[in-house]
CSV table of N, CA, C and O in Angstrom, one decimal:
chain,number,residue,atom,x,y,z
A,1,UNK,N,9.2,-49.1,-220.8
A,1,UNK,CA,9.4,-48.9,-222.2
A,1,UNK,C,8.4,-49.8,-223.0
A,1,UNK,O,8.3,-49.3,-224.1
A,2,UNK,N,7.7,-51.0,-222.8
A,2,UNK,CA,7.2,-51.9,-223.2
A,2,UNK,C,5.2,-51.4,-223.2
A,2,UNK,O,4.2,-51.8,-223.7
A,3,UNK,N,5.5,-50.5,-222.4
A,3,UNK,CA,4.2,-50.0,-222.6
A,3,UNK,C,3.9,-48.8,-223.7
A,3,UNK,O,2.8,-48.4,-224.2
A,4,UNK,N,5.3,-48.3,-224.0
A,4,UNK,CA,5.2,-47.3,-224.5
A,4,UNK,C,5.1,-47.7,-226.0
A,4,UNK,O,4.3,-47.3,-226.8
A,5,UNK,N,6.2,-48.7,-226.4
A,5,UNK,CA,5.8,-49.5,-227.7
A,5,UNK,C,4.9,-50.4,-227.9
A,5,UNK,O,4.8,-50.7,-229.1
A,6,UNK,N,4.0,-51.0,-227.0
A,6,UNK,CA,3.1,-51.9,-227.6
A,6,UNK,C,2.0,-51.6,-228.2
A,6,UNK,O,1.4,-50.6,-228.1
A,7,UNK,N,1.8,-52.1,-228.7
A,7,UNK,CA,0.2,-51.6,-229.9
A,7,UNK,C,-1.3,-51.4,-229.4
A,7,UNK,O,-1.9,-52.3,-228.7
A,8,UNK,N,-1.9,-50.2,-229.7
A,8,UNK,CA,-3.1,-50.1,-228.6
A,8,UNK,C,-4.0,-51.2,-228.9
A,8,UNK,O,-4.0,-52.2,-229.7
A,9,UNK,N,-4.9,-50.5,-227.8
A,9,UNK,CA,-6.0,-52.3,-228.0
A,9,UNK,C,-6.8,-52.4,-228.7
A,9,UNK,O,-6.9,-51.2,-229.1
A,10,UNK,N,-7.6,-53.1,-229.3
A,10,UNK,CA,-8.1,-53.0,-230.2
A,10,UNK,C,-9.3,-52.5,-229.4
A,10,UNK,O,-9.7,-52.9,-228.3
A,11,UNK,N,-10.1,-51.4,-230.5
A,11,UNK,CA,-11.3,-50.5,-230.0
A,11,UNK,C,-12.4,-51.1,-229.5
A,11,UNK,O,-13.2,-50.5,-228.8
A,12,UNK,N,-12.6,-52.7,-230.2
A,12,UNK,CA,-14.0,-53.3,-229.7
A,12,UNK,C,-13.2,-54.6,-228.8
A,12,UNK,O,-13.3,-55.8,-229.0
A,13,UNK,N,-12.5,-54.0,-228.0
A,13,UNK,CA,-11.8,-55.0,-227.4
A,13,UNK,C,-12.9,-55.0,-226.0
A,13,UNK,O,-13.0,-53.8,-225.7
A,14,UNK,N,-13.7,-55.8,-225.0
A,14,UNK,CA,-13.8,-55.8,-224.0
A,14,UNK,C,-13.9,-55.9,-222.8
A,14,UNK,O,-14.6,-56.8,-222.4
A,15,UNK,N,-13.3,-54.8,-221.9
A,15,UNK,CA,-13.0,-54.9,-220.9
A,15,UNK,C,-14.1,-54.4,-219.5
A,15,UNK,O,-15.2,-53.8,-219.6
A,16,UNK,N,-13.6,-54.7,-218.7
A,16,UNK,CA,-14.8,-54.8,-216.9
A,16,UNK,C,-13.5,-54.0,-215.9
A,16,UNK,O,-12.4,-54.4,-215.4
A,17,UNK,N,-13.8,-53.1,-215.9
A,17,UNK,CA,-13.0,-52.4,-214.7
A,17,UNK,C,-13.7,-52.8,-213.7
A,17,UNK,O,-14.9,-52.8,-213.8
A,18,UNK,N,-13.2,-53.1,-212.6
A,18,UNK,CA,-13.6,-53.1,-210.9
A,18,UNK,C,-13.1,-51.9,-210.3
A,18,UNK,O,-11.8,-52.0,-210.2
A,19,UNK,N,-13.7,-50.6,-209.6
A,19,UNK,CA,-13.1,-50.0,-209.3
A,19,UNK,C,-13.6,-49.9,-207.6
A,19,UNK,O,-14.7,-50.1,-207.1
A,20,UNK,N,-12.2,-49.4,-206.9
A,20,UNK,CA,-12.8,-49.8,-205.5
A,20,UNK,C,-13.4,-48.0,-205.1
A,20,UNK,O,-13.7,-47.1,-205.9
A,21,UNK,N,-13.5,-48.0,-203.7
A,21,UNK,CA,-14.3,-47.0,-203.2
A,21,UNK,C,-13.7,-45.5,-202.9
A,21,UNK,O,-14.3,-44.5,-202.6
A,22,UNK,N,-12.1,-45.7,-203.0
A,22,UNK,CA,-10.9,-45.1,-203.4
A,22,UNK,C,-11.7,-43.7,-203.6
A,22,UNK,O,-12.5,-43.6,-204.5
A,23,UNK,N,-11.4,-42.7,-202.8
A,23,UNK,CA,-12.2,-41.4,-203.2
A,23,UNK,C,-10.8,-40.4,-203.4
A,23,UNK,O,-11.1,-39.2,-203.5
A,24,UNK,N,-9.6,-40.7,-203.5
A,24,UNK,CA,-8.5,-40.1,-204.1
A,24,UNK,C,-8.5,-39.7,-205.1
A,24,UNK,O,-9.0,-40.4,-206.0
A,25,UNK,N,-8.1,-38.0,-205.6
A,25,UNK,CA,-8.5,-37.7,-206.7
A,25,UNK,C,-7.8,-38.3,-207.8
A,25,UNK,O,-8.4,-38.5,-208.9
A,26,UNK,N,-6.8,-38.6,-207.6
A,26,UNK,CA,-5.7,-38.9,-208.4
A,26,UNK,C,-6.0,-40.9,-208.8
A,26,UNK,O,-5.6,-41.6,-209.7
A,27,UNK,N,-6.7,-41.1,-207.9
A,27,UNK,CA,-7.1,-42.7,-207.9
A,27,UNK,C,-8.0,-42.4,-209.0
A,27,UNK,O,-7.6,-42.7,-210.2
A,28,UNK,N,-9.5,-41.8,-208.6
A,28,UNK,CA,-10.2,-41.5,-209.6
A,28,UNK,C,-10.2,-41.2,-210.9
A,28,UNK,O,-10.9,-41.8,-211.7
A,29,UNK,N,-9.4,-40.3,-211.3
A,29,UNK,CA,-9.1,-39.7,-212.1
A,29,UNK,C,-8.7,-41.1,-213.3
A,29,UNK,O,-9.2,-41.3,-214.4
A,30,UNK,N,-7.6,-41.9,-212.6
A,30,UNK,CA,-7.3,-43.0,-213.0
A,30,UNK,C,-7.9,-44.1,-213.5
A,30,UNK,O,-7.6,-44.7,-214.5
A,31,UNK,N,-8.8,-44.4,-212.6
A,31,UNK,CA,-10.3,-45.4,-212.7
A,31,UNK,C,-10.7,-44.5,-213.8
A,31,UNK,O,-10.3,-45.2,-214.7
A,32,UNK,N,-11.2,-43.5,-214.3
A,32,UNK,CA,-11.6,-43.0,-215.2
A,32,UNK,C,-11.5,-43.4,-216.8
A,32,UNK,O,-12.2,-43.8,-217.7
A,33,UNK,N,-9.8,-42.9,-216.5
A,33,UNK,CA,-9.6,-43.4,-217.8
A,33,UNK,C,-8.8,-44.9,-218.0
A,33,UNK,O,-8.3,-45.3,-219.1
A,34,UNK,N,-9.0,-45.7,-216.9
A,34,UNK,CA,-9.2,-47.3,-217.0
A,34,UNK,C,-10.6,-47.3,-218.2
A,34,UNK,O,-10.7,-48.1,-219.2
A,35,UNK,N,-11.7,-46.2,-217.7
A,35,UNK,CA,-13.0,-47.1,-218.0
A,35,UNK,C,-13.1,-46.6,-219.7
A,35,UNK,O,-14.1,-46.9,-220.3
A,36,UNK,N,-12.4,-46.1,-220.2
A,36,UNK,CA,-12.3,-45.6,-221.7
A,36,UNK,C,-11.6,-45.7,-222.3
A,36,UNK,O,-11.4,-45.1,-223.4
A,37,UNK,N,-10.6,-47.0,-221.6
A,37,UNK,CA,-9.5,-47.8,-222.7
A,37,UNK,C,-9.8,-48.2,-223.6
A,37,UNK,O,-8.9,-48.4,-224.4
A,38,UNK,N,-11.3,-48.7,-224.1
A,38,UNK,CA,-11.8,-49.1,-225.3
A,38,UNK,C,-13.4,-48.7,-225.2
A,38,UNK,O,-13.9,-48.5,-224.1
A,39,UNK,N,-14.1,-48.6,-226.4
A,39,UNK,CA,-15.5,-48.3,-226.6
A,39,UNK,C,-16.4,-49.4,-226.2
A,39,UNK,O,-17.6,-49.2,-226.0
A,40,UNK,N,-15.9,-50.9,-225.9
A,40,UNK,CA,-16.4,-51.6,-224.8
A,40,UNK,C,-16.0,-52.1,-223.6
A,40,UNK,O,-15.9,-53.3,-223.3
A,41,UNK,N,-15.8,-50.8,-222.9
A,41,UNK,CA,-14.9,-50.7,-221.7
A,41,UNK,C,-16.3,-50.5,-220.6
A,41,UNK,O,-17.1,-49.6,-220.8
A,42,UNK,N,-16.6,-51.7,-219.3
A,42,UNK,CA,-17.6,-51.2,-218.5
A,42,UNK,C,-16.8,-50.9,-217.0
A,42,UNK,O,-16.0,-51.8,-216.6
A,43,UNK,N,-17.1,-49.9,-216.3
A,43,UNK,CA,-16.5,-49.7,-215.0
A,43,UNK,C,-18.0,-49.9,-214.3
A,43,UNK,O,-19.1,-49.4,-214.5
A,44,UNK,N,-17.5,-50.9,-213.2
A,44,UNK,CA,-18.2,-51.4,-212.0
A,44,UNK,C,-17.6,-50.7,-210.9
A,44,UNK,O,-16.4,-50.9,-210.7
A,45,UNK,N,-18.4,-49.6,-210.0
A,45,UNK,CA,-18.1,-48.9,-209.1
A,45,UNK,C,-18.6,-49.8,-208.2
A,45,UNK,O,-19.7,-50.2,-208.3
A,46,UNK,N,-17.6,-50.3,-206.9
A,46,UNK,CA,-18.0,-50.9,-205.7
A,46,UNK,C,-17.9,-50.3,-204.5
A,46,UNK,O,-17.5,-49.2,-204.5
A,47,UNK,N,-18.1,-50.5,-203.7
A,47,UNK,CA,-17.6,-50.4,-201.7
A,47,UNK,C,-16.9,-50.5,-201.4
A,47,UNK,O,-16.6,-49.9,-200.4
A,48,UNK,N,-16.0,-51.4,-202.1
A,48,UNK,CA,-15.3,-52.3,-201.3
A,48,UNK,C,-13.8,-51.6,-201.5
A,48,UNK,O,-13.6,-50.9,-202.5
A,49,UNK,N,-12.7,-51.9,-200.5
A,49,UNK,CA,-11.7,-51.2,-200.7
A,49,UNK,C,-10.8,-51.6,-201.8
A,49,UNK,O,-11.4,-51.8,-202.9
A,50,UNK,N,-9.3,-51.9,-201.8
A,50,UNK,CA,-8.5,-52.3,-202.4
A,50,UNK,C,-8.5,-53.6,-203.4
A,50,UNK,O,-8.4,-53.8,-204.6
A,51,UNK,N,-8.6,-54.5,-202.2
A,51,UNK,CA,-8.6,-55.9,-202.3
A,51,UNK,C,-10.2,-56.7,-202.9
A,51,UNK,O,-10.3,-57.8,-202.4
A,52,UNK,N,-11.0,-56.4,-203.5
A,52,UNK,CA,-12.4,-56.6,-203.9
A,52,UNK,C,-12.7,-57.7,-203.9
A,52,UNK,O,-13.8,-58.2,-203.7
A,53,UNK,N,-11.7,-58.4,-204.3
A,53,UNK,CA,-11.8,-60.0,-205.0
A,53,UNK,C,-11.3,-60.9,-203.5
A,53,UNK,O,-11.1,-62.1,-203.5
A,54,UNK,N,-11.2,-60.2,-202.4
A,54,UNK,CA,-10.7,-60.9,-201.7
A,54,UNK,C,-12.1,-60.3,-200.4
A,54,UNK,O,-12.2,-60.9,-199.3
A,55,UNK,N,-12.7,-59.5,-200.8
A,55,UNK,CA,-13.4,-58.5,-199.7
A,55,UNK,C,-15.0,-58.5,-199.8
A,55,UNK,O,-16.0,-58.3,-199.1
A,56,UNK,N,-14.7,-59.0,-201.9
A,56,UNK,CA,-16.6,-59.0,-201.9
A,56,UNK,C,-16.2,-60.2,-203.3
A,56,UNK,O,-16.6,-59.8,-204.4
A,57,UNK,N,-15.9,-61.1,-203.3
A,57,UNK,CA,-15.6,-62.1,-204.5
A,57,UNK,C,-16.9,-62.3,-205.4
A,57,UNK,O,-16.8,-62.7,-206.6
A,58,UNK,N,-18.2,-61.9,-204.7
A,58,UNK,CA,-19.6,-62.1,-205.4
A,58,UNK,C,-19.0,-60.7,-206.7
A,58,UNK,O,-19.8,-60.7,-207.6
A,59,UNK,N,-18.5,-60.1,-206.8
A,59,UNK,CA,-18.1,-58.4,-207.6
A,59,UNK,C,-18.0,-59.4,-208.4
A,59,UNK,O,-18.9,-60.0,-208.9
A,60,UNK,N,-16.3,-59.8,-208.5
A,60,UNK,CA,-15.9,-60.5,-209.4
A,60,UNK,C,-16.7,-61.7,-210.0
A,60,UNK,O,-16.5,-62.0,-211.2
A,61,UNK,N,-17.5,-62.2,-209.5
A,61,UNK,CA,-17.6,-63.4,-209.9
A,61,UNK,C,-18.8,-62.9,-211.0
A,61,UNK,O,-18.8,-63.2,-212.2
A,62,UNK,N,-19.8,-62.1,-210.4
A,62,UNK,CA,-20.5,-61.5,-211.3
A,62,UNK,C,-19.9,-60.1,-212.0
A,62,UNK,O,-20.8,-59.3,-212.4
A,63,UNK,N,-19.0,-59.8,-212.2
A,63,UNK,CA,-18.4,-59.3,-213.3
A,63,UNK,C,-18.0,-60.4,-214.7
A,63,UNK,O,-18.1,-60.2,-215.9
A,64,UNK,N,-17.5,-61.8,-213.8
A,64,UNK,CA,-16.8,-63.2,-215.5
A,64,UNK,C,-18.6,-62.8,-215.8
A,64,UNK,O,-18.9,-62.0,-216.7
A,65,UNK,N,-19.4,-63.4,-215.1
A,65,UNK,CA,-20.2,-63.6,-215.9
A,65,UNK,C,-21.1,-62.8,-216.8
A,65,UNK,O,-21.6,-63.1,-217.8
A,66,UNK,N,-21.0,-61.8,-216.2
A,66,UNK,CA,-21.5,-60.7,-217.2
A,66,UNK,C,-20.4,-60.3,-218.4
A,66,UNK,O,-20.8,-59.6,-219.4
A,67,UNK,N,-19.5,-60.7,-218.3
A,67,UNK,CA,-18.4,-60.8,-219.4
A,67,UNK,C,-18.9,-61.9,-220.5
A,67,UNK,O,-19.2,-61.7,-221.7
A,68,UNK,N,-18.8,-63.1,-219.6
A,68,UNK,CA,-19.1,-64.2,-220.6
A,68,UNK,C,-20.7,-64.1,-221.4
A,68,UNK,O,-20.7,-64.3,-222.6
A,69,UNK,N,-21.5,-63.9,-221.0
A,69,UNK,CA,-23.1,-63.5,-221.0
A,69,UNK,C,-22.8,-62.5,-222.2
A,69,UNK,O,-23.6,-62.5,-223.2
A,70,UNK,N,-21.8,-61.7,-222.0
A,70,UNK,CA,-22.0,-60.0,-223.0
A,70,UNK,C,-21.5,-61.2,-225.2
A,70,UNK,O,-21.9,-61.3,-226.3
A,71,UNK,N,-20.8,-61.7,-224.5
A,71,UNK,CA,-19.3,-62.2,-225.3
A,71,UNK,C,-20.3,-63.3,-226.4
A,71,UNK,O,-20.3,-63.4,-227.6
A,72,UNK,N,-21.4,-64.1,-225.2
A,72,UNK,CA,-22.2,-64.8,-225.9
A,72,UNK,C,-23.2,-64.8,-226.6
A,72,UNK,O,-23.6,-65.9,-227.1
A,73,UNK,N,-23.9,-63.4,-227.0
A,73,UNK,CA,-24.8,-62.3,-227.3
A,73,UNK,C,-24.2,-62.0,-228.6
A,73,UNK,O,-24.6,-61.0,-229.3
């Protein structure tokens, strides 16, 4: 219920999807519209399975920074 009432995000809100290598259509489909939750929404397609941050932590780590780098611009 808390999703259904809360207030959307704000449009210049953002965000870095990590998405794993998940070839499920139904995964996909989902990663999709992860990546269009806002107009500055970037999906990072990787290799790596589930666990990314645990399997390739270089993703994440250059995902902050390309966050912080975008944020500082």
């Amino acid at each position: 219920m808390q999703v259904v009432t809360a207030p959307a995000l704000k449009a210049d809100l953002p965000i870095i999807v990590l998405s794993s290598n998940n070839t499920d259509s139904t995964w996909v489909e989902h990663q999709s519209l992860l990546s269009q939750l806002t107009a500055k929404t970037t999906q990072i397609q990787t290799s790596c399975q589930h666990s990314i941050h645990l399997e390739n932590p270089d993703i994440v780590i250059k995902a902050i920074q390309q966050f912080i780098e975008n944020e500082e611009s």
